[in-house]
Short mmCIF file of C-alpha atoms and ligand atoms in Angstrom, two decimals:
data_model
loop_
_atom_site.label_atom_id
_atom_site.label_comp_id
_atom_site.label_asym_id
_atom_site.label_seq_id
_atom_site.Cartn_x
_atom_site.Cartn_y
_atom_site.Cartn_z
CA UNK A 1 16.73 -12.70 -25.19
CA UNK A 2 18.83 -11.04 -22.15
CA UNK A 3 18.70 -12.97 -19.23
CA UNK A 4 18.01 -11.48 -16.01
CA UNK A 5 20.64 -12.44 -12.90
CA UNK A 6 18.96 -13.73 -10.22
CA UNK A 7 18.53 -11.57 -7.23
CA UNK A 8 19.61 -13.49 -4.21
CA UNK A 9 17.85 -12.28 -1.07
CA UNK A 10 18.80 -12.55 2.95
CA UNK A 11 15.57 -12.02 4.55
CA UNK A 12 15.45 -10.52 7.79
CA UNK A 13 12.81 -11.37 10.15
CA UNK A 14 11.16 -14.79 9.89
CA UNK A 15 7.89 -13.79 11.33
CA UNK A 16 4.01 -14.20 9.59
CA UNK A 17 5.06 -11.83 6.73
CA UNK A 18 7.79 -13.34 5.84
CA UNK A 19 6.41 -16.90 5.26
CA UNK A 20 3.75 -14.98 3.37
CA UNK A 21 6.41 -13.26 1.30
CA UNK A 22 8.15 -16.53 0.49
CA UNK A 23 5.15 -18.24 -0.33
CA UNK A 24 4.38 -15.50 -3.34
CA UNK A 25 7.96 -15.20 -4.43
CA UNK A 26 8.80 -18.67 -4.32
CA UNK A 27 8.41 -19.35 -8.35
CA UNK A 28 9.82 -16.04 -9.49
CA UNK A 29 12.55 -17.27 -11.72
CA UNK A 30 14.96 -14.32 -11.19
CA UNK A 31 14.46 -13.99 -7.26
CA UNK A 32 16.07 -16.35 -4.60
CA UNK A 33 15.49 -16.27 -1.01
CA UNK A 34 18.71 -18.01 0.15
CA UNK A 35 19.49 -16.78 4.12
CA UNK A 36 17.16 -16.18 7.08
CA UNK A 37 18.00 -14.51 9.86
CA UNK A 38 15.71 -13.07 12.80
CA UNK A 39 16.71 -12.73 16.46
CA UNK A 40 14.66 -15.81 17.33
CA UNK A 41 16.75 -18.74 16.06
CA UNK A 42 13.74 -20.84 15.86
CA UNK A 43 11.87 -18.79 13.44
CA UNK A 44 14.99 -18.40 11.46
CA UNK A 45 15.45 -22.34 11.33
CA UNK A 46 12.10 -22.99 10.65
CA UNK A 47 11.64 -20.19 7.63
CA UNK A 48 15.13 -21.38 6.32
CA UNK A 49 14.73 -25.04 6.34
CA UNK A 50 10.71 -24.48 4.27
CA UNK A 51 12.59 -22.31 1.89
CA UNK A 52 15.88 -24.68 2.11
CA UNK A 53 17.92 -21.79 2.41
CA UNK A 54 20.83 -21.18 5.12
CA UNK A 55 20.30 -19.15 8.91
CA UNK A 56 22.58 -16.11 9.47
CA UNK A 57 23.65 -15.28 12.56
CA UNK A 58 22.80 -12.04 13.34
CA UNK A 59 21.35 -9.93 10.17
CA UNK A 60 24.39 -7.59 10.27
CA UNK A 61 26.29 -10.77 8.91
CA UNK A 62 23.85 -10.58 5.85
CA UNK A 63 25.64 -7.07 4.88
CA UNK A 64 28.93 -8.65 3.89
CA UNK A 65 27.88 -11.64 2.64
CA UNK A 66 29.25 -12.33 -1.24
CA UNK A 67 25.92 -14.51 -1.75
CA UNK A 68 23.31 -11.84 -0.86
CA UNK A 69 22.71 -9.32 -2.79
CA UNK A 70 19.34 -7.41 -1.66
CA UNK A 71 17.79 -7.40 1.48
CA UNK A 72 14.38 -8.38 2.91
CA UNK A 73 13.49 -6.62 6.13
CA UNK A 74 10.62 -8.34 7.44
CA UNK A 75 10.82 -7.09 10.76
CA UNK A 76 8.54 -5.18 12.76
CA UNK A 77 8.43 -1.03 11.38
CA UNK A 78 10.89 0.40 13.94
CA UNK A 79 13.67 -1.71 13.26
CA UNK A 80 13.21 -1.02 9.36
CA UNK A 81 15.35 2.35 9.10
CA UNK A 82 18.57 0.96 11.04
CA UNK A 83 18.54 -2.12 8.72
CA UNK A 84 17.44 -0.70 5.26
CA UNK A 85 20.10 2.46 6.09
CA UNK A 86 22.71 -0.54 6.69
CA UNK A 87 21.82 -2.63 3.47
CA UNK A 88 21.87 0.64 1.37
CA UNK A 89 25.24 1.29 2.79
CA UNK A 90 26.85 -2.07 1.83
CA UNK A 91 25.42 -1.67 -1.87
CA UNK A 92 22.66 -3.87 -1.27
CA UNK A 93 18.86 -3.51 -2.89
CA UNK A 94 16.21 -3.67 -0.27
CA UNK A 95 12.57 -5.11 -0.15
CA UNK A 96 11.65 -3.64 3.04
CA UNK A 97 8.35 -4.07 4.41
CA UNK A 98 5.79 -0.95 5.17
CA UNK A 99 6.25 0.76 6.45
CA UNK A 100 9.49 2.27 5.19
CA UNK A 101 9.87 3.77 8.61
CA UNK A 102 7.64 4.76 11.19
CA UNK A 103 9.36 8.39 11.47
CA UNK A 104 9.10 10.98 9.06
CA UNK A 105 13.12 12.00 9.57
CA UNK A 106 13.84 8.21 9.29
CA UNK A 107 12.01 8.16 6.21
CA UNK A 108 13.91 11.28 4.46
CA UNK A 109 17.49 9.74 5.21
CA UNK A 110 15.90 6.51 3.64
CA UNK A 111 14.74 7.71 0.88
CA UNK A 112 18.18 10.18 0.64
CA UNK A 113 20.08 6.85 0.82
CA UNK A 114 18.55 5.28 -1.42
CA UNK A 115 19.39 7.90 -4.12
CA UNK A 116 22.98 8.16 -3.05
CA UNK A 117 23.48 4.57 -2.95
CA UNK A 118 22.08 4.20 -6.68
CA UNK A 119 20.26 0.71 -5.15
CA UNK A 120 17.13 -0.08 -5.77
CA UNK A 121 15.01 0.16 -2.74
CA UNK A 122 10.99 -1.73 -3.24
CA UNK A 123 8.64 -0.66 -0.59
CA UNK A 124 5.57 -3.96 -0.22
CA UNK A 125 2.72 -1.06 -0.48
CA UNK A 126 0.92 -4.16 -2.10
CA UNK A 127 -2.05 -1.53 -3.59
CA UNK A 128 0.41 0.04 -5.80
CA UNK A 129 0.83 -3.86 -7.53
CA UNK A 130 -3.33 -4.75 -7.44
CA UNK A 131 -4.61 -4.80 -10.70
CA UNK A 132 -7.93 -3.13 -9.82
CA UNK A 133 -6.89 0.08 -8.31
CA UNK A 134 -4.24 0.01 -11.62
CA UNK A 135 -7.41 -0.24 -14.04
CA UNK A 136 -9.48 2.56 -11.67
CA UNK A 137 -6.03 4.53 -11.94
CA UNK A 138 -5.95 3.93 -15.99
CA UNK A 139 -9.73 4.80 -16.29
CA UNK A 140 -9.03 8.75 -14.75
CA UNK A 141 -9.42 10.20 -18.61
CA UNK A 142 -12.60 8.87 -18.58
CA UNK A 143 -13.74 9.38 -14.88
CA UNK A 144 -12.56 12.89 -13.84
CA UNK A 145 -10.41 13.77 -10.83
CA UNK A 146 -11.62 12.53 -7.85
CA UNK A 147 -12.96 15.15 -5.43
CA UNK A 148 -13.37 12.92 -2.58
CA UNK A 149 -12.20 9.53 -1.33
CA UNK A 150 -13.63 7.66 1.67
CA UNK A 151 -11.79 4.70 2.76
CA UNK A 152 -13.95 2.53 5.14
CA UNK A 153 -11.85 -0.35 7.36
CA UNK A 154 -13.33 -2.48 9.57
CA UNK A 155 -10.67 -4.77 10.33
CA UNK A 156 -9.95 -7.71 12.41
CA UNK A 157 -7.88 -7.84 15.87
CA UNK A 158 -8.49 -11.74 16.21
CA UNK A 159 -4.80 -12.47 15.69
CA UNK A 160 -3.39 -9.09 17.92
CA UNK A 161 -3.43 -10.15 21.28
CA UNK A 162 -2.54 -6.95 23.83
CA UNK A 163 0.70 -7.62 24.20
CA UNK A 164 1.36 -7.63 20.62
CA UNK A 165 3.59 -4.82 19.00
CA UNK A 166 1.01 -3.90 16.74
CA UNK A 167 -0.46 -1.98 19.58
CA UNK A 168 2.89 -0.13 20.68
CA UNK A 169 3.37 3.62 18.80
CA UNK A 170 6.56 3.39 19.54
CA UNK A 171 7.15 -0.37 17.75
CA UNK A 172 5.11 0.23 15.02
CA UNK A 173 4.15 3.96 14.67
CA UNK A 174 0.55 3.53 15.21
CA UNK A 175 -2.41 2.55 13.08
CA UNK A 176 -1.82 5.61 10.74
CA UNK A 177 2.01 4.30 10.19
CA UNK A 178 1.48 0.60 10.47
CA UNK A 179 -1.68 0.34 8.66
CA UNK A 180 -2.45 3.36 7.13
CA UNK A 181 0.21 3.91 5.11
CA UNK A 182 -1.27 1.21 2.37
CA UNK A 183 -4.17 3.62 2.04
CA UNK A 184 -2.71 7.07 2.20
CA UNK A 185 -0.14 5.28 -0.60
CA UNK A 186 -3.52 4.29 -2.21
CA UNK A 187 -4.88 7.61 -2.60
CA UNK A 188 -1.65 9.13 -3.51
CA UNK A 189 -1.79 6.99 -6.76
CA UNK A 190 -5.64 7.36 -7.28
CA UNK A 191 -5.91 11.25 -6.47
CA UNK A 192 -2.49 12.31 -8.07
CA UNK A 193 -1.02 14.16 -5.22
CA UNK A 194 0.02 14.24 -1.97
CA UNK A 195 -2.16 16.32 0.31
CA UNK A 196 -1.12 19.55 2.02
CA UNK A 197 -2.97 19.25 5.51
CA UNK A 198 -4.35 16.61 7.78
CA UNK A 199 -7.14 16.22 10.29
CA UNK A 200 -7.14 12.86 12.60
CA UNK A 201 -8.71 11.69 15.94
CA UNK A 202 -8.37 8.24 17.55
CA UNK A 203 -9.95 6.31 20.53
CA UNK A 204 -9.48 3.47 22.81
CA UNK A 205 -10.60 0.56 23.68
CA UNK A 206 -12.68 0.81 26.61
CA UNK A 207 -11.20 0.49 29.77
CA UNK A 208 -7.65 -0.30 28.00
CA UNK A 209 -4.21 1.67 26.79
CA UNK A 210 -5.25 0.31 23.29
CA UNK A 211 -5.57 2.55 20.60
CA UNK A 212 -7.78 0.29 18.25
CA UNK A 213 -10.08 3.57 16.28
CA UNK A 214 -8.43 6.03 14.02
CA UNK A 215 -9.83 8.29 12.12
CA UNK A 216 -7.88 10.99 9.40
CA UNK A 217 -9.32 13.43 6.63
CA UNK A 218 -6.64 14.76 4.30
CA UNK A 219 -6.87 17.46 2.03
CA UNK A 220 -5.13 17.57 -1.41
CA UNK A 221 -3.83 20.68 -3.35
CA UNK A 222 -6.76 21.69 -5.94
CA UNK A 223 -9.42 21.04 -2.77
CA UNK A 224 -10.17 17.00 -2.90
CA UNK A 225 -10.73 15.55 0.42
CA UNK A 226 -10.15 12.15 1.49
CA UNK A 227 -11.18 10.38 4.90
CA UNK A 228 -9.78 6.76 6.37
CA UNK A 229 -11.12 5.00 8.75
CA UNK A 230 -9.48 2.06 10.67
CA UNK A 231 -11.46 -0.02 13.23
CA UNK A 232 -8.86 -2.93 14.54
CA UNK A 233 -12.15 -4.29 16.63
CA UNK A 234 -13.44 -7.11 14.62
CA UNK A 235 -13.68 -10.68 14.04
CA UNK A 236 -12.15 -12.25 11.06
CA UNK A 237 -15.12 -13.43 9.29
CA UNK A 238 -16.94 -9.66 9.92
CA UNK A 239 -14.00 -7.97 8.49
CA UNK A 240 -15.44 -5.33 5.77
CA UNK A 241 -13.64 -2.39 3.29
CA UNK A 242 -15.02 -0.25 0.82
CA UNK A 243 -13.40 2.08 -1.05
CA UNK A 244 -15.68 5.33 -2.63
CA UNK A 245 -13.95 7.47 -4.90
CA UNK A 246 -16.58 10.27 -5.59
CA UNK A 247 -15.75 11.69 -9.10
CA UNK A 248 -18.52 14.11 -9.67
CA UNK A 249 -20.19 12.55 -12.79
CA UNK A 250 -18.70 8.78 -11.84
CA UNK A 251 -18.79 6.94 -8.36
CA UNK A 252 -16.59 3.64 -7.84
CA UNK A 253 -16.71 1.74 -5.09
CA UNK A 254 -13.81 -0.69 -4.24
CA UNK A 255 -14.54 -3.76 -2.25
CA UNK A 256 -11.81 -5.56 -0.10
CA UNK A 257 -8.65 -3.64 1.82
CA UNK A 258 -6.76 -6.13 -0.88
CA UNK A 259 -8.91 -5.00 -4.20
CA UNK A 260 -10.86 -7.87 -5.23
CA UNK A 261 -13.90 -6.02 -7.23
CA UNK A 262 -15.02 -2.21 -8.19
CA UNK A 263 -18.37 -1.16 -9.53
CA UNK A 264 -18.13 2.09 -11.42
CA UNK A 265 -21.43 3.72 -12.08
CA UNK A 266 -20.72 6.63 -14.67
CA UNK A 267 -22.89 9.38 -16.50
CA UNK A 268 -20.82 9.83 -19.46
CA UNK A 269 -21.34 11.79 -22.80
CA UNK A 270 -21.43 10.08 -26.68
CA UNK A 271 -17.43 9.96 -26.54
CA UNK A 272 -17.20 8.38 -23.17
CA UNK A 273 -19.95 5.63 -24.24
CA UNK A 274 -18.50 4.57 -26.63
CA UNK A 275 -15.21 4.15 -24.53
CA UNK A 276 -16.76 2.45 -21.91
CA UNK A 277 -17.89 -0.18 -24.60
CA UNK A 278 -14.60 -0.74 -25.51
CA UNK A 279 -13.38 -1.63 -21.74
CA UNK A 280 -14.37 -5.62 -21.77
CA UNK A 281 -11.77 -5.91 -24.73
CA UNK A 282 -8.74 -3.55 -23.01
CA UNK A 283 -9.72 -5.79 -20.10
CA UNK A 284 -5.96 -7.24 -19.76
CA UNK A 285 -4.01 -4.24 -20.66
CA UNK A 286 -6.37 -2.03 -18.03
CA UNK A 287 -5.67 -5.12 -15.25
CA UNK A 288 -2.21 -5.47 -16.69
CA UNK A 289 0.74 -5.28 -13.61
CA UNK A 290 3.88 -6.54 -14.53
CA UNK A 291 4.26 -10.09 -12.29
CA UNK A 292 0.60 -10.20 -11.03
CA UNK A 293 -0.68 -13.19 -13.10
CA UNK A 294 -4.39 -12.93 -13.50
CA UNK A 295 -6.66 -15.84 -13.36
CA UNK A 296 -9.78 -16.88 -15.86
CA UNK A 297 -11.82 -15.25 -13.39
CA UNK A 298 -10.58 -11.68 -13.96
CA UNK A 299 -13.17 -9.55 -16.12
CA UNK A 300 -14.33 -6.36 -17.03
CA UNK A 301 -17.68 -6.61 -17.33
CA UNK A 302 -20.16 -3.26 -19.02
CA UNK A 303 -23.62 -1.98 -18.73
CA UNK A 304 -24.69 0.58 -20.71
CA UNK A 305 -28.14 3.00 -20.74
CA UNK A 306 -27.39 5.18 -23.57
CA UNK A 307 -29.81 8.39 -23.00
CA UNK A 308 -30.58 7.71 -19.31
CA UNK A 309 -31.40 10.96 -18.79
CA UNK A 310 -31.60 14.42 -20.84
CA UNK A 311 -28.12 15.25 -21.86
CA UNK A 312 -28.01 18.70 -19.93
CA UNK A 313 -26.50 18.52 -16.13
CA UNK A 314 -25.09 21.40 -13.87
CA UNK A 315 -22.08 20.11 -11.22
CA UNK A 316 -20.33 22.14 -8.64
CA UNK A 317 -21.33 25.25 -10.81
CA UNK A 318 -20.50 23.78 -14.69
CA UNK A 319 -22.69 22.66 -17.39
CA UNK A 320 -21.88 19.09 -18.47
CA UNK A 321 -23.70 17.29 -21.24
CA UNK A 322 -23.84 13.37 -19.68
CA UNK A 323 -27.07 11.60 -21.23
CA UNK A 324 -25.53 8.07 -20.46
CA UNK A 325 -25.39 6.09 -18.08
CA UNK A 326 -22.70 3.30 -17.82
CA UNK A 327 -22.13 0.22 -15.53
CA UNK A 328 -18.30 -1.01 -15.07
CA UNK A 329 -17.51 -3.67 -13.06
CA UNK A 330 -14.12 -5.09 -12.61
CA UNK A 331 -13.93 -8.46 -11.15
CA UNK A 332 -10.98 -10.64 -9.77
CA UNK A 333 -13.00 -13.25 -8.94
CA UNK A 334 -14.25 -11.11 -5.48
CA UNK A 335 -13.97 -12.17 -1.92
CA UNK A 336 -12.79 -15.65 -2.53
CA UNK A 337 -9.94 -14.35 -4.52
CA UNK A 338 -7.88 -12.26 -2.27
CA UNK A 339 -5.52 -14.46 -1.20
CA UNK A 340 -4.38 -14.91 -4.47
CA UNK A 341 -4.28 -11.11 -5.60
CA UNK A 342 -2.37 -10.59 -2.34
CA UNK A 343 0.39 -13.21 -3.21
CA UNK A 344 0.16 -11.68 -6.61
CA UNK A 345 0.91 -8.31 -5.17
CA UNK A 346 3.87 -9.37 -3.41
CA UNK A 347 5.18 -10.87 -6.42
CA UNK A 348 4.55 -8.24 -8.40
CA UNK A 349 6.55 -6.08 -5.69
CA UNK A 350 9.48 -8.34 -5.46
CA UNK A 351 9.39 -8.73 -9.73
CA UNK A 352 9.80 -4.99 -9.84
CA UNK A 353 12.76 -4.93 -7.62
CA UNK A 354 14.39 -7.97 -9.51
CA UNK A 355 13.93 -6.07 -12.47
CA UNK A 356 14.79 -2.64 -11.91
CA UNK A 357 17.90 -3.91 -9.74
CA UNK A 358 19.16 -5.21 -13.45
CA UNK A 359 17.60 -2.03 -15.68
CA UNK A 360 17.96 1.02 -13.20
CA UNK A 361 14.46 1.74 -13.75
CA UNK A 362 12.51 3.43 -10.80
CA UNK A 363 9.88 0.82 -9.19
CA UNK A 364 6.51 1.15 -8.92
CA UNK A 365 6.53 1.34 -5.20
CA UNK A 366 10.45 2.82 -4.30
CA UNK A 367 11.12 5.31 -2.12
CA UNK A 368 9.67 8.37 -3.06
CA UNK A 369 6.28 6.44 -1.93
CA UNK A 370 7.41 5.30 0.72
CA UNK A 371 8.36 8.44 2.53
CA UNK A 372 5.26 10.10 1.39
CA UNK A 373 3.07 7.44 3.01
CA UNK A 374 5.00 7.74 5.89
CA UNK A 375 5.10 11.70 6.01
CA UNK A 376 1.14 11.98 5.86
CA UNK A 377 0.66 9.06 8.17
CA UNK A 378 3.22 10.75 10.40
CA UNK A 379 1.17 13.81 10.41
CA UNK A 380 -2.35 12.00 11.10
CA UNK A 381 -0.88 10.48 14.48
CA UNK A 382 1.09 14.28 15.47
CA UNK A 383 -2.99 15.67 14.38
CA UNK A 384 -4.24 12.95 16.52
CA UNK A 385 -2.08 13.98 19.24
CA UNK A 386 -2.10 17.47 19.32
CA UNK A 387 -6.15 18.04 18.26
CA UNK A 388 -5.44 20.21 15.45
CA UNK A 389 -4.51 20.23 11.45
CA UNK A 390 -1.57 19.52 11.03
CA UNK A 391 0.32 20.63 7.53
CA UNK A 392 2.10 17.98 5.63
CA UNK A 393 4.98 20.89 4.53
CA UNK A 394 5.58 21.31 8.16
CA UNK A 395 5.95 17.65 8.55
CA UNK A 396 8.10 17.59 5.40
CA UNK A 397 10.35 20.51 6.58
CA UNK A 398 11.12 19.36 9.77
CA UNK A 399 11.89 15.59 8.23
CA UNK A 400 14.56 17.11 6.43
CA UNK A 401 16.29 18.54 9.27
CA UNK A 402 14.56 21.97 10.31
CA UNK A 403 13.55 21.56 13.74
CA UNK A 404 10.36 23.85 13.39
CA UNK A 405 7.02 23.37 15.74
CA UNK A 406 4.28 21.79 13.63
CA UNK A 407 1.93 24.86 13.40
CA UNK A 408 -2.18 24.64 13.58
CA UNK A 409 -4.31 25.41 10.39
N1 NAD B 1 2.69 -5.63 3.03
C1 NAD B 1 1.71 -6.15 3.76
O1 NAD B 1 0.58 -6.31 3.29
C2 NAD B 1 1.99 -6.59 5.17
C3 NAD B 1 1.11 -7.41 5.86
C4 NAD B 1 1.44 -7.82 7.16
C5 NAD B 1 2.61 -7.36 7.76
N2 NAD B 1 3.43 -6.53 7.06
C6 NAD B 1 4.65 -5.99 7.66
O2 NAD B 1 5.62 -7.02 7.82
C7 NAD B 1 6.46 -6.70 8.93
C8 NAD B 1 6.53 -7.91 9.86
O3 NAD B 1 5.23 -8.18 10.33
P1 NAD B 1 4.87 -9.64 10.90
O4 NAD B 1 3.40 -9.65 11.07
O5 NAD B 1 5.53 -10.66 10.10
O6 NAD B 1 5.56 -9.57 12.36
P2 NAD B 1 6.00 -10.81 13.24
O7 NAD B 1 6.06 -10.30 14.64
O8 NAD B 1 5.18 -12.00 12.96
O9 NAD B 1 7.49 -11.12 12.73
C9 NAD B 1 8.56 -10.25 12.93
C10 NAD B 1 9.83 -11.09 13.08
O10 NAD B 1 10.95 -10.21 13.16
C11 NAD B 1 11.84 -10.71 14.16
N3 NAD B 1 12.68 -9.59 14.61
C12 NAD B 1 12.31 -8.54 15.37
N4 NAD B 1 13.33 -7.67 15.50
C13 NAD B 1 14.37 -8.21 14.80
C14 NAD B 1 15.69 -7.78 14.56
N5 NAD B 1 16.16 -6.63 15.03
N6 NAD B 1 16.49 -8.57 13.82
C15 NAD B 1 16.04 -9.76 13.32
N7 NAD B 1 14.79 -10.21 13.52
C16 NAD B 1 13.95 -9.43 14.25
C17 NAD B 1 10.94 -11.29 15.22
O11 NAD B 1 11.61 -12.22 16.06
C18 NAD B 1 9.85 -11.93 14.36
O12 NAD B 1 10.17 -13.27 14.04
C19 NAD B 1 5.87 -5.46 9.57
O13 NAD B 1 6.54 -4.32 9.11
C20 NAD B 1 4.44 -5.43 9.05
O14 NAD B 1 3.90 -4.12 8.96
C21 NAD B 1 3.16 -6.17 5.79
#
C-alpha cells in the first residue's frame, strides 16, 4: 500500500471559516494544519493553540517556511488573489477559500498560475463535494438535460452586522461573488456548461447603503435558463433553499443551500423503470465522494407507478413514450444533518487536494471552477450595475487582458 505524505498546511486567516475548516479536517490522516497566521494576533493564538499548531508572523513568512507546504487562505475574498498568486509562486498548493477572487482578471492570472506553477490549487466550492447534487449529477442519463434551474435563497443576516465586510463590493465582490459563486459553480456541474449571457438586478435595504437582494438569470449554450435568488434578510431559524431543476419529463427539487435531501418525481419509459428500481442498491456508489463519509442515515429511497398514465406524451414539440411514473428521494438524514454534510464537504475538499498534491490528478473543485464561478458572478454584479445583459465572452475576453467595453445583448 503507498503511503500518502502528509500535507502540512499554514492557514491564513483565523476567522469563523477557519475554525470551521479545522474542525472538518482535523482527522484527515494525510492533512496537518500546523501554522496560523492572521493580522489579528489574537485570532491567530487562539486558532493555533485549539489546533496546537505554531503562529506566524505575518503570512508572507508562511511562503518560505521548510514546514509548510500548501496554503490555506481563509481570509476575506479580496485578499485571496495577492496570497494564492504568492503561495503558487513559492511552489506551494493552495486551499483557498471562495471565492477564488472577487475579479474576473484576478481570477485568470490565478487560474494561469496555477497551471504554470504545476501546484495543485483546491477551491472550498463545498457543492462540488455534497453527495446529493453528485447522485442528481450521476442520475443525468436517466433524467435529461436540464432546461431550467431555479435556485431559491432565503438566507440569514443574523450574524452580518452593517459594518461587516460581507456588505462591502469592494471586500468581498458582492453577493453574486461572495455568495453566489457556490451556486453558479452548482449549476455549472448540474447543467454541463457555463452560460453565455447574464441578466441580474439587486436592491437595498430600505433606507440603507446595503445591498441585501440579488437577483441573476443566466442563459446556457443549447437555450437552458437558470435564475438565483439571494435574500441576506432573514433570521436564522427562517432560513429556507430549494433547488428546482426542471428536466422536461423529471423535476427534482433540492432542499438546503448545503444539500441535505432531493425528491425526484420522473415520468420514465420501461427502460428507465426498471433503472430507477435499481437506485436503492447503487445507493453508495450514486452518494459516493471521495472523503465525505456518509452516515446510516443516508438512503435512496423509490416509488414507483408503473403505467401512470398512457404511454404517449408530446414535450417542447417531440413525442416521448413515458407511461411511468417514479418517486426518488435521496436522503442525508435532512435538515438536522447539514452540519455534518458541510464538515464532510470540507473534508472532502481538503482530501482532494491532499491527494492530487501526491498523484497530479486535477481536483474536483481546482481552478478551472473557480474562475468560471467567478467570471459569471462577475458578470451578474457588472449586469446589475449597468441594467443590461451582459455576455460572459465579453467578461472572459477582457479577464484575459483585452480591455474591451462589456457590450449589451
Ligand atoms: N466555503 C464555504 O462554505 C464558506 C463559508 C463561510 C465563509 N467562507 C469564506 O471564508 C473566508 C473567510 O470568511 P470568515 O467568515 O471566516 O471571515 P472572518 O472575518 O470571520 O475571518 C477572516 C479572518 O482573516 C483575517 N485577515 C484579514 N485580512 C488578512 C490578511 N491580509 N492577512 C491575514 N489575516 C487576515 C481577519 O483578521 C480575520 O480573522 C471568506 O472568503 C468567506 O467567503 C466560505
Amino acid at each position: 500500500m503507498t503511503t500518502i505524505p502528509t500535507l502540512r498546511c499554514g492557514v491564513v486567516g483565523a476567522g469563523r471559516f477557519a475554525a470551521f475548516v479545522a474542525h472538518a479536517v482535523a482527522d484527515l490522516s494525510d492533512v496537518r494544519l500546523v501554522a496560523v497566521a492572521d493580522v489579528d494576533e489574537v485570532r491567530a493564538r487562539r486558532l493555533a493553540e485549539r489546533l496546537g499548531a505554531r503562529t506566524a508572523g505575518r503570512w508572507q513568512d508562511l511562503l518560505t517556511d521548510p514546514e509548510v507546504d500548501a496554503l490555506v487562505v481563509a481570509t476575506p475574498p479580496v485578499s485571496h488573489a495577492e496570497v494564492t498568486l504568492a503561495a503558487l509562486a513559492a511552489g506551494r498548493h493552495v486551499f483557498c477559500e471562495k471565492p477564488l477572487t472577487i475579479d474576473p482578471y484576478d481570477a485568470t492570472r490565478v487560474s494561469e498560475a496555477a497551471v504554470r506553477s504545476g501546484r495543485v490549487l483546491v477551491v472550498d466550492h463545498v457543492l462540488r463535494y455534497n453527495p446529493v447534487l453528485r447522485a442528481v449529477e450521476r442520475l443525468r442519463p436517466l433524467l435529461g438535460e436540464v432546461r431550467r434551474l431555479a435556485f431559491e435563497n432565503d438566507a440569514s443576516d443574523e450574524d452580518l452586522p452593517p459594518g461587516h465586510w460581507f456588505w462591502d463590493e469592494g471586500r468581498s465582490g458582492g453577493i453574486f461573488v461572495e455568495h453566489g459563486v457556490h451556486f453558479f459553480d452548482a449549476a455549472h456541474l448540474l447543467m454541463g456548461s457555463v452560460p453565455d449571457a447574464v441578466q441580474a438586478m439587486t436592491a437595498r435595504r430600505p433606507g440603507s447603503d446595503i445591498v441585501d437582494l440579488a437577483v441573476a438569470t443566466t442563459r446556457h449554450p443549447g437555450g437552458a435558463l437558470a435564475t438565483f435568488a439571494h435574500s441576506f434578510t432573514h433570521s436564522h431559524r427562517c432560513e429556507r433553499q430549494l433547488m428546482r431543476l426542471d428536466f422536461g419529463a423529471a423535476e427534482a427539487r433540492i432542499s438546503g443551500w448545503i444539500p441535505v435531501h432531493a425528491l425526484l418525481d420522473v415520468w420514465t419509459h420501461d427502460t428507465g423503470v426498471a433503472e430507477v428500481e435499481g437506485l436503492p442498491d447503487r445507493a453508495a456508489d450514486l452518494l459516493h465522494v471521495d472523503g465525505h463519509r456518509l452516515d446510516g442515515r443516508a438512503a435512496i429511497r423509490v416509488s414507483v407507478r408503473r403505467h401512470a398514465g398512457p404511454a404517449a406524451a408530446r414535450g417542447r414539440g417531440l413525442a416521448l413514450t413515458i407511461p411511468h411514473r417514479a418517486c426518488v428521494e435521496i436522503d442525508l438524514g435532512g435538515e438536522p444533518a447539514k452540519p455534518r454534510v458541510y464538515a464532510e464537504s470540507v473534508r472532502a475538499a481538503m482530501a482532494d487536494l491532499a491527494r492530487c498534491a501526491s498523484s497530479g490528478a486535477a481536483p474536483a473543485a481546482g481552478s478551472v471552477e473557480g474562475w468560471a464561478s467567478v467570471v459569471v458572478a462577475a458578470a451578474a454584479r457588472e449586469s446589475a450595475h449597468q441594467g443590461r445583459t451582459i455576455h460572459v465572452e465579453t467578461v472572459r475576453r477582457t479577464a484575459a487582458g483585452a480591455p474591451e467595453p462589456a457590450r449589451s445583448a
